[in-house]
Every structure is written in structure tokens, then in C-alpha cells.
mmCIF file of C-alpha atoms in Angstrom:
data_model
loop_
_atom_site.group_PDB
_atom_site.id
_atom_site.type_symbol
_atom_site.label_atom_id
_atom_site.label_comp_id
_atom_site.label_asym_id
_atom_site.label_seq_id
_atom_site.Cartn_x
_atom_site.Cartn_y
_atom_site.Cartn_z
ATOM 1 C CA UNK V 1 13.291 8.110 11.848
ATOM 2 C CA UNK V 2 16.306 7.070 10.160
ATOM 3 C CA UNK V 3 19.936 7.374 9.012
ATOM 4 C CA UNK V 4 19.682 10.835 6.700
ATOM 5 C CA UNK V 5 21.596 9.362 4.567
ATOM 6 C CA UNK V 6 19.665 10.104 1.715
ATOM 7 C CA UNK V 7 17.617 13.820 3.336
ATOM 8 C CA UNK V 8 18.141 15.912 5.786
ATOM 9 C CA UNK V 9 16.748 18.351 8.863
ATOM 10 C CA UNK V 10 15.810 21.470 7.283
ATOM 11 C CA UNK V 11 13.249 22.670 7.690
ATOM 12 C CA UNK V 12 11.633 20.640 10.868
ATOM 13 C CA UNK V 13 10.764 22.232 13.099
ATOM 14 C CA UNK V 14 12.347 22.460 16.410
ATOM 15 C CA UNK V 15 9.759 20.870 18.791
ATOM 16 C CA UNK V 16 10.418 17.191 15.796
ATOM 17 C CA UNK V 17 11.801 14.428 17.980
ATOM 18 C CA UNK V 18 13.806 13.182 16.102
ATOM 19 C CA UNK V 19 15.993 9.462 16.491
ATOM 20 C CA UNK V 20 18.430 9.041 14.208
ATOM 21 C CA UNK V 21 19.581 5.833 14.062
ATOM 22 C CA UNK V 22 23.327 4.063 12.871
ATOM 23 C CA UNK V 23 23.586 3.266 8.658
ATOM 24 C CA UNK V 24 23.779 -0.532 8.907
ATOM 25 C CA UNK V 25 21.261 -1.995 10.366
ATOM 26 C CA UNK V 26 18.957 -4.514 10.337
ATOM 27 C CA UNK V 27 15.499 -2.271 9.017
ATOM 28 C CA UNK V 28 15.098 0.556 6.690
ATOM 29 C CA UNK V 29 14.397 3.621 7.883
ATOM 30 C CA UNK V 30 10.799 3.141 6.693
ATOM 31 C CA UNK V 31 10.242 -0.284 9.072
ATOM 32 C CA UNK V 32 11.529 1.027 11.858
ATOM 33 C CA UNK V 33 9.592 4.936 11.385
ATOM 34 C CA UNK V 34 6.734 2.300 11.717
ATOM 35 C CA UNK V 35 7.569 -0.298 14.285
ATOM 36 C CA UNK V 36 7.869 3.769 16.640
ATOM 37 C CA UNK V 37 4.304 4.979 15.378
ATOM 38 C CA UNK V 38 2.671 1.270 16.274
ATOM 39 C CA UNK V 39 5.398 2.061 19.871
ATOM 40 C CA UNK V 40 3.024 4.980 20.466
ATOM 41 C CA UNK V 41 -0.086 3.664 19.636
ATOM 42 C CA UNK V 42 -0.542 4.117 16.217
ATOM 43 C CA UNK V 43 -3.857 1.834 15.138
ATOM 44 C CA UNK V 44 -3.237 3.757 11.282
ATOM 45 C CA UNK V 45 -0.057 4.145 9.327
ATOM 46 C CA UNK V 46 -0.180 6.653 6.056
ATOM 47 C CA UNK V 47 3.711 6.430 5.011
ATOM 48 C CA UNK V 48 4.172 9.541 2.686
ATOM 49 C CA UNK V 49 6.618 8.543 -0.197
ATOM 50 C CA UNK V 50 8.621 4.445 -0.056
ATOM 51 C CA UNK V 51 6.898 4.146 -3.789
ATOM 52 C CA UNK V 52 9.558 6.392 -5.993
ATOM 53 C CA UNK V 53 13.319 5.391 -6.180
ATOM 54 C CA UNK V 54 14.574 2.369 -5.176
ATOM 55 C CA UNK V 55 12.855 -0.274 -6.574
ATOM 56 C CA UNK V 56 14.194 -2.661 -3.483
ATOM 57 C CA UNK V 57 12.968 -0.180 -0.523
ATOM 58 C CA UNK V 58 9.688 0.703 -2.720
ATOM 59 C CA UNK V 59 9.004 -3.737 -2.280
ATOM 60 C CA UNK V 60 9.645 -3.864 1.187
ATOM 61 C CA UNK V 61 7.348 -1.396 1.911
ATOM 62 C CA UNK V 62 4.295 -2.803 0.079
ATOM 63 C CA UNK V 63 5.374 -5.926 2.392
ATOM 64 C CA UNK V 64 5.491 -3.264 4.734
ATOM 65 C CA UNK V 65 1.366 -2.980 4.106
ATOM 66 C CA UNK V 66 0.779 -6.831 4.960
ATOM 67 C CA UNK V 67 2.837 -7.197 8.290
ATOM 68 C CA UNK V 68 0.400 -3.925 9.056
ATOM 69 C CA UNK V 69 -2.489 -5.652 8.289
ATOM 70 C CA UNK V 70 -1.604 -8.986 9.644
ATOM 71 C CA UNK V 71 -0.993 -7.105 13.087
ATOM 72 C CA UNK V 72 -5.549 -5.363 12.432
ATOM 73 C CA UNK V 73 -2.912 -1.927 11.925
ATOM 74 C CA UNK V 74 -4.171 -0.050 8.653
ATOM 75 C CA UNK V 75 -2.045 1.641 5.948
ATOM 76 C CA UNK V 76 -1.745 3.251 3.198
ATOM 77 C CA UNK V 77 2.068 4.118 1.749
ATOM 78 C CA UNK V 78 0.977 7.609 -1.167
ATOM 79 C CA UNK V 79 3.775 9.773 -3.177
ATOM 80 C CA UNK V 80 1.106 11.487 -4.426
ATOM 81 C CA UNK V 81 0.939 10.148 -7.892
ATOM 82 C CA UNK V 82 0.352 6.715 -6.338
ATOM 83 C CA UNK V 83 -1.347 4.998 -3.511
ATOM 84 C CA UNK V 84 -1.182 1.669 -2.156
ATOM 85 C CA UNK V 85 -2.837 0.005 0.211
ATOM 86 C CA UNK V 86 -3.504 -4.414 1.890
ATOM 87 C CA UNK V 87 -6.167 -6.018 1.816
ATOM 88 C CA UNK V 88 -6.525 -10.351 2.702
ATOM 89 C CA UNK V 89 -10.018 -11.572 2.615
ATOM 90 C CA UNK V 90 -12.927 -8.812 3.103
ATOM 91 C CA UNK V 91 -14.604 -6.522 1.199
ATOM 92 C CA UNK V 92 -12.782 -2.427 1.205
ATOM 93 C CA UNK V 93 -15.029 1.050 -0.385
ATOM 94 C CA UNK V 94 -11.717 2.880 -2.849
ATOM 95 C CA UNK V 95 -13.713 6.592 -2.867
ATOM 96 C CA UNK V 96 -13.566 8.076 -5.808
ATOM 97 C CA UNK V 97 -11.851 11.642 -5.838
ATOM 98 C CA UNK V 98 -7.679 11.711 -6.663
ATOM 99 C CA UNK V 99 -7.026 9.304 -8.737
ATOM 100 C CA UNK V 100 -8.373 8.720 -12.403
ATOM 101 C CA UNK V 101 -6.840 4.682 -12.128
ATOM 102 C CA UNK V 102 -7.483 1.173 -9.798
ATOM 103 C CA UNK V 103 -5.195 -1.675 -10.541
ATOM 104 C CA UNK V 104 -5.334 -4.766 -8.066
ATOM 105 C CA UNK V 105 -2.731 -6.811 -8.067
ATOM 106 C CA UNK V 106 -2.520 -10.840 -6.152
ATOM 107 C CA UNK V 107 -0.208 -10.685 -3.252
ATOM 108 C CA UNK V 108 -0.523 -13.784 -2.517
ATOM 109 C CA UNK V 109 0.430 -16.621 -5.198
ATOM 110 C CA UNK V 110 -3.153 -15.934 -5.840
ATOM 111 C CA UNK V 111 -6.127 -14.517 -5.184
ATOM 112 C CA UNK V 112 -10.013 -16.212 -5.447
ATOM 113 C CA UNK V 113 -12.799 -14.576 -5.465
ATOM 114 C CA UNK V 114 -11.234 -11.277 -6.501
ATOM 115 C CA UNK V 115 -14.580 -8.745 -7.114
ATOM 116 C CA UNK V 116 -15.194 -5.191 -7.863
ATOM 117 C CA UNK V 117 -18.104 -1.997 -9.075
ATOM 118 C CA UNK V 118 -18.231 0.277 -9.427
ATOM 119 C CA UNK V 119 -15.647 0.916 -11.765
ATOM 120 C CA UNK V 120 -15.293 0.850 -15.695
ATOM 121 C CA UNK V 121 -14.578 -3.209 -15.821
ATOM 122 C CA UNK V 122 -15.927 -4.630 -13.304
ATOM 123 C CA UNK V 123 -14.963 -7.912 -11.740
ATOM 124 C CA UNK V 124 -16.968 -10.645 -10.219
ATOM 125 C CA UNK V 125 -15.773 -14.158 -8.103
ATOM 126 C CA UNK V 126 -11.958 -14.039 -10.751
ATOM 127 C CA UNK V 127 -8.559 -15.129 -10.073
ATOM 128 C CA UNK V 128 -5.695 -13.328 -10.277
ATOM 129 C CA UNK V 129 -2.257 -15.069 -9.383
ATOM 130 C CA UNK V 130 0.839 -12.906 -9.495
ATOM 131 C CA UNK V 131 1.794 -14.861 -12.866
ATOM 132 C CA UNK V 132 -1.479 -12.762 -14.635
ATOM 133 C CA UNK V 133 -2.414 -9.584 -13.266
ATOM 134 C CA UNK V 134 -2.682 -7.741 -16.185
ATOM 135 C CA UNK V 135 -6.496 -6.922 -17.171
ATOM 136 C CA UNK V 136 -6.801 -5.245 -13.231
ATOM 137 C CA UNK V 137 -4.440 -2.464 -14.084
ATOM 138 C CA UNK V 138 -5.828 0.553 -14.888
ATOM 139 C CA UNK V 139 -9.608 0.085 -14.804
ATOM 140 C CA UNK V 140 -11.287 3.704 -14.155
ATOM 141 C CA UNK V 141 -13.754 4.353 -10.804
ATOM 142 C CA UNK V 142 -17.251 5.449 -11.891
ATOM 143 C CA UNK V 143 -19.498 6.174 -9.780
ATOM 144 C CA UNK V 144 -18.975 8.026 -6.205
ATOM 145 C CA UNK V 145 -15.939 4.742 -4.660
ATOM 146 C CA UNK V 146 -15.697 0.775 -5.710
ATOM 147 C CA UNK V 147 -15.720 -2.091 -3.632
ATOM 148 C CA UNK V 148 -13.339 -4.202 -3.980
ATOM 149 C CA UNK V 149 -14.036 -8.124 -2.723
ATOM 150 C CA UNK V 150 -11.210 -10.351 -1.899
ATOM 151 C CA UNK V 151 -12.115 -13.863 -0.613
ATOM 152 C CA UNK V 152 -9.007 -15.959 -0.477
ATOM 153 C CA UNK V 153 -5.415 -14.438 -0.127
ATOM 154 C CA UNK V 154 -4.452 -10.818 -0.648
ATOM 155 C CA UNK V 155 -4.000 -7.978 -2.502
ATOM 156 C CA UNK V 156 -2.258 -4.509 -3.561
ATOM 157 C CA UNK V 157 -5.151 -2.063 -4.353
ATOM 158 C CA UNK V 158 -3.608 0.753 -5.688
ATOM 159 C CA UNK V 159 -5.141 4.549 -7.282
ATOM 160 C CA UNK V 160 -2.598 6.354 -9.641
ATOM 161 C CA UNK V 161 -2.514 9.530 -11.517
ATOM 162 C CA UNK V 162 0.272 8.553 -14.230
#
């Protein structure tokens, strides 16, 4: 799905469904691809790419995670070096493996009751704001998985290797 202004179709299997859209449109190619996946009944989505390159597209892709969460669709964005998911008022197990670091970023003005277990620097009932996210960057999972909990607000959980 897309206008293919920054890519080509070389190497795709012949049976691949291609949906070409005009380059002048109201939504990004990624948002349109997500809509097509939802129309086909997807209840979980992995977006491959979408984190490297243009910052405006990266931020738009991160907002897709929030939109999908509100729709009850689990989603992850990954580019191989990073993997991002969004959670709100819940707990999430993050498995150890494949990524060296885990970071938590408030997606809302503030996230309250943020806890992190199974990591080098645990948190208990912390308050994160978009202006004060620095102390939750580059943590390390020490056990089989980390447990992230947020009682109020939304969080981006970012796993990184670089």
C-alpha cells in the first residue's frame, strides 16, 4: 500500500496484492496500510520500518500505536534496531532477548503509577512526564522478562540495540 515515491516493487512475489494511492493524500502510506490490515480483520499489527528516516513520519507512526491501542489492536513498530509498543492503564510483560536496552517514555502529559520490575534500575509507582523522561532511558532487563505497569496515562515502551 502506498504511492511508492520512496521505494519500488522489485522482488515482490507475483501474487502480492498492490494498492497504489496518489502521492497527494491526507494520510501517510503507513496509516493507509494499517487501515487495509484492519479492513482485512487484523487484531495485531507489526509495522516493519517506520522508525528510521524522517522524524515527522516516525512521530506519525508512533501516534498510530496509540490509535490502534484505543481500538483494541495490539501493535508494534520495529526497524531491527528498535521496537516500540504503546500501553495505557495496564501491565505489559516485555521478554528479554534481542534488545539490550528498555526505555519508558510518557506519551501523555504525565503517566502515573509507573512501575518496572526485572530490570537493572527498577521503578515503583513513579510519575513520568513528557518533559522529564530522562531517568527512564537505557535500562536493562536482567531476568527473563520485565514487567511494566502504568496506572494512569500512556507509555511508549522502547527496546533498543543502538
